[in-house]
Phi, psi and omega in degrees: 000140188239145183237149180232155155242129177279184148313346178253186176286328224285166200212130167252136166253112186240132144304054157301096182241123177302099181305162157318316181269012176067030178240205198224121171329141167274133195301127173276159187154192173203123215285150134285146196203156180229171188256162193216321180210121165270142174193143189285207147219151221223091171202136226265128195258108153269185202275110188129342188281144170268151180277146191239153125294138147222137191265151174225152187225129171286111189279148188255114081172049177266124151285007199215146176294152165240134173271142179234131193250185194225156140269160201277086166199138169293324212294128162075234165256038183298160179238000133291352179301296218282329163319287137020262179289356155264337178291337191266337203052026183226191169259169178252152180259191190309313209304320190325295229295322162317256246237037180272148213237098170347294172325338179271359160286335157302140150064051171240134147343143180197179143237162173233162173250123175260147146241158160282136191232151191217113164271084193060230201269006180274153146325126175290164186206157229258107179279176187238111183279317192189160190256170165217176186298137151346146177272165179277136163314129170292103216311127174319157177276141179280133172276355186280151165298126172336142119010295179308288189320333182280283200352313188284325180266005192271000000 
């Protein structure tokens, strides 16, 4: 951490942290991201354990895709559902949520929310908490001519 003092009393503080690999944490906050990858994760199920997803997503200005895992189930207040259904923007109805197919989740637009996460005595490290929907493009300016203006010429 570095402190600068300006010409006024006011004081800035900037923060930087060094990753393992020397390269510097991405900033918590929230991103544009696009989905990049769906994968079951490949780990020994004992008995009560649910099979998990994990999805990656290229974060725009992560150097590397970040990952988020899941349990794999639609069901109920899942939080691949509602993530889902924010990468897709609609909601899904039963029969989707029965025969839904991951893959359409791919190279679809999103936002992600990062935090820093501190596992005990390690470097923190920067997770993706939730996803949220694409922002809406921004409504065009209207072309039509003013009210006034026909009045006048008529």
């Amino acid at each position: 951490m570095s402190v600068k003092r300006k010409a006024s009393k006011s004081m800035v503080i900037t923060s930087t942290i060094q990753t393992k690999n020397n390269t510097v944490l991405l900033a918590e906050g929230t991103y544009a991201a696009v989905v990049k990858a769906i994968n079951p994760v490949d780990k020994v199920l004992k008995e009560g354990d649910k099979p998990e997803l994990k999805i990656e997503f290229a974060v725009a200005g992560a150097a590397e895709p970040m990952p988020r895992r899941y349990p794999a189930t639609l069901g109920g207040r899942s939080p691949l559902k509602r993530e889902a259904q924010a990468i897709l923007g609609r909601s899904l109805s039963i029969p989707e949520i029965a025969s839904f197919d991951t893959d359409q989740l791919l190279n679809r637009n999103c936002q992600v929310v990062v935090v820093h996460q501190h596992n005990g005595g390690s470097k923190p490290k920067a997770v993706i908490k939730t996803v949220l929907a694409a922002p809406l493009a921004s409504t065009p300016v209207a072309t039509t001519t003013p009210a006034s203006a026909t009045t006048a010429a008529a």
